[in-house]
Short mmCIF file of C-alpha atoms and ligand atoms in Angstrom, two decimals:
data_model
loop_
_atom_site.label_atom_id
_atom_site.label_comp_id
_atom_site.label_asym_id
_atom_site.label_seq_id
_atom_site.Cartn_x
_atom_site.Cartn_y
_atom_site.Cartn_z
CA UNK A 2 98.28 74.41 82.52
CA UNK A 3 100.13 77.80 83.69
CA UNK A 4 103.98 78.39 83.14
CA UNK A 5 105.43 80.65 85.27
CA UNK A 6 109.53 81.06 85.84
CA UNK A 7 111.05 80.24 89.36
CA UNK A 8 111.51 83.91 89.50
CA UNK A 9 108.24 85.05 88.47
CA UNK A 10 106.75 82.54 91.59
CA UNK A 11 109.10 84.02 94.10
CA UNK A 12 108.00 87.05 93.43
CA UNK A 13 104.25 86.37 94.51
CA UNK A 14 105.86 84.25 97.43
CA UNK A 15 107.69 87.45 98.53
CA UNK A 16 105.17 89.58 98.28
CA UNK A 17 102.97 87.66 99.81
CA UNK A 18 104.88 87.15 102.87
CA UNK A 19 105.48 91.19 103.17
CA UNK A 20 101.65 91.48 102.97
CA UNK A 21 100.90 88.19 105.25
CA UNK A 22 98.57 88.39 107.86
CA UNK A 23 96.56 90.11 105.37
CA UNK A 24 96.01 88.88 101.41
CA UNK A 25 98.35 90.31 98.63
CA UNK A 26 96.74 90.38 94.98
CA UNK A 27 97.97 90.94 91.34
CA UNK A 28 97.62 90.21 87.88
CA UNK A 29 99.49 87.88 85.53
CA UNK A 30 100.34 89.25 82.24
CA UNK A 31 101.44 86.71 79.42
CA UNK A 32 99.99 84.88 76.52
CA UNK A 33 97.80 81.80 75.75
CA UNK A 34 99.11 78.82 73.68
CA UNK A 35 96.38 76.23 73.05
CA UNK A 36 96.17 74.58 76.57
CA UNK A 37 99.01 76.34 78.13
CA UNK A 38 99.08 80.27 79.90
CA UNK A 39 102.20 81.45 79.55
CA UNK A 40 103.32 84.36 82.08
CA UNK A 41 105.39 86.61 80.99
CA UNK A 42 105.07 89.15 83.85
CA UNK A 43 103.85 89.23 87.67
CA UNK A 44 102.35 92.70 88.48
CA UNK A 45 101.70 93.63 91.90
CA UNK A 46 98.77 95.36 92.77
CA UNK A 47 97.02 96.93 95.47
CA UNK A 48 94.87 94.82 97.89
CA UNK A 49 91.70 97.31 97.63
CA UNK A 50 89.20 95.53 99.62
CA UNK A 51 86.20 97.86 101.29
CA UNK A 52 83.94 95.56 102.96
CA UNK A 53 81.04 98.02 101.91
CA UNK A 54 81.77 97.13 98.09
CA UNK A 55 80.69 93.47 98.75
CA UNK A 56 77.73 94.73 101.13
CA UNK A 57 75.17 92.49 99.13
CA UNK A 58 77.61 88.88 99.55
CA UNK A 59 76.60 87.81 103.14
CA UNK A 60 80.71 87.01 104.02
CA UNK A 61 81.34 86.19 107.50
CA UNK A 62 84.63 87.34 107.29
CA UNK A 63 84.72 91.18 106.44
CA UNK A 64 88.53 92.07 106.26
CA UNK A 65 91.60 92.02 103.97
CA UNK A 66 93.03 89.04 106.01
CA UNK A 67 90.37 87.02 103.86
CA UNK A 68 89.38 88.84 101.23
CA UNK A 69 91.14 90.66 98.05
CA UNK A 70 89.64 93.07 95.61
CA UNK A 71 91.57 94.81 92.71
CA UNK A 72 90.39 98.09 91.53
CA UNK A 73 88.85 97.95 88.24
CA UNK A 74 90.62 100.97 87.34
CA UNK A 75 94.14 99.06 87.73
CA UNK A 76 92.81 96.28 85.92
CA UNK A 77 91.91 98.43 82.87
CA UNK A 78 95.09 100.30 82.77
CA UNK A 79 97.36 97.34 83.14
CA UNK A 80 94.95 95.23 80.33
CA UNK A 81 95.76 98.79 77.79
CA UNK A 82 99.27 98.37 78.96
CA UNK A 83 99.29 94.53 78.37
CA UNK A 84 97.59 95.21 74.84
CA UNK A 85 99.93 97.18 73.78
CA UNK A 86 103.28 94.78 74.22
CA UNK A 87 100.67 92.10 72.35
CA UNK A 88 100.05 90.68 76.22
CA UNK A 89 96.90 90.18 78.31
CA UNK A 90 96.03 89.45 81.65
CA UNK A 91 95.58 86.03 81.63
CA UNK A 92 95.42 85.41 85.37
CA UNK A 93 94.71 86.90 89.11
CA UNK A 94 97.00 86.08 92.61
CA UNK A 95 96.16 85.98 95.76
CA UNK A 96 97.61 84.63 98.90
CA UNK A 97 95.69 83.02 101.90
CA UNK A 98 97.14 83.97 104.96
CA UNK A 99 96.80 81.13 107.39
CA UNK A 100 94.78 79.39 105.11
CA UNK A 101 94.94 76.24 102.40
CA UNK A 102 95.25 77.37 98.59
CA UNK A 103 91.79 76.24 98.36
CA UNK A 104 89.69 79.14 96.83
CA UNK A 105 86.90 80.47 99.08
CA UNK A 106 83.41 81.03 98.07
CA UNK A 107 83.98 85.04 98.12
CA UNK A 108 87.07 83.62 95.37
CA UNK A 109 84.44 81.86 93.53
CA UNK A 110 81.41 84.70 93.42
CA UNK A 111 83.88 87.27 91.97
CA UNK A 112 86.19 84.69 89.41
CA UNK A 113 85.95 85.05 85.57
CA UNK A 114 85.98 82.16 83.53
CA UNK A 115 89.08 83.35 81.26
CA UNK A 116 91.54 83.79 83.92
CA UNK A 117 93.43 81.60 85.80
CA UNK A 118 93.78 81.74 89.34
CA UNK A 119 96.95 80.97 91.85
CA UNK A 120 96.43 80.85 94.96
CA UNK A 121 99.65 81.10 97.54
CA UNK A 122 99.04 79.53 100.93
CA UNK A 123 100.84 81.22 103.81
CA UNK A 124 101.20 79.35 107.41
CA UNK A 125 102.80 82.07 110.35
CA UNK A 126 104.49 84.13 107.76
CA UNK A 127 106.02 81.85 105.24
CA UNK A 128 104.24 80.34 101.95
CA UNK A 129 104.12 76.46 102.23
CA UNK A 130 101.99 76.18 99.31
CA UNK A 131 100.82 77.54 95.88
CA UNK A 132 98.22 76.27 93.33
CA UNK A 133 95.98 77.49 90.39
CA UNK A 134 92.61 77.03 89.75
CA UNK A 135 90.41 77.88 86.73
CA UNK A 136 86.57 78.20 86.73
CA UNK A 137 84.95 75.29 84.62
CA UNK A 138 81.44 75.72 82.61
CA UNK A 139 79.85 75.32 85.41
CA UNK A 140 81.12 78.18 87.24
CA UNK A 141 83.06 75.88 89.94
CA UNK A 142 87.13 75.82 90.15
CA UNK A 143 89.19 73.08 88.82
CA UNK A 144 92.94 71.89 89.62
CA UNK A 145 95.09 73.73 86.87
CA UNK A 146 98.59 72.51 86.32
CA UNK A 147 101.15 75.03 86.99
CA UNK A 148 104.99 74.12 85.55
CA UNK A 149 107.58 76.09 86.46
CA UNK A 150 110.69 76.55 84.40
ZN1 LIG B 229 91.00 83.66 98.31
#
């Protein structure tokens, strides 16, 4: 399960729709308690997809309306950052423009198994949908909970 505020989710939803038709992307700071991933923070990032980064992934779709790609670099900085105020990232955003919250296969190649993953479906501008996803042993997503308070 992932708990994220009413605020914290409007703040993807927003951002998302500024991005839309192309994918937004960020990272979810917080902390883990047992079963639940609590989010303390949304943090925007940068959608830094290059199509020639993913050369060797045979994608039919080779543009940032359907892909997303965070820069290691921001990662790193914001996982110091999150270290520091005893935080970590415990999860990833994206949005799908025009698309179901359904991960893709590119979502799947590229997921780590700690982090949880929303996903914010957005139909002609507007999100209609949002879910989160979280890789199982077998490296394939599963339904995760979120509850927002
Ligand atoms: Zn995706």
């Amino acid at each position: 399960m992932i708990t994220l505020t009413l605020e914290q989710l409007q703040t993807i939803y927003i951002q998302a729709e500024k991005i839309y038709p192309e994918e937004c992307c960020g990272l979810l700071l917080g902390k883990i308690e047992g079963e639940n991933n609590l989010v303390s923070e949304v943090r925007e990032t940068e959608n830094s997809w290059n199509a020639e980064d993913f050369e060797f992934l045979s994608l039919t779709e080779r543009t940032k309306r359907t892909n997303f790609s965070i820069a290691p670099e921001v990662i790193l900085k914001v996982q110091k950052e999150a270290r520091d105020r005893n935080l970590a990232i415990i999860g990833i955003y994206h949005s799908h423009p025009d698309h179901a919250a359904i991960p893709s296969e590119f979502d799947r190649l590229i997921a780590w198994p700690q982090y949880s993953y929303v996903i914010a479906s957005v139909r002609q501008g507007k999100v209609i949908d949002v879910r989160c996803w979280k890789l199982d042993k077998d490296h394939q997503f599963q339904s995760e909970e979120i509850l927002v308070e």
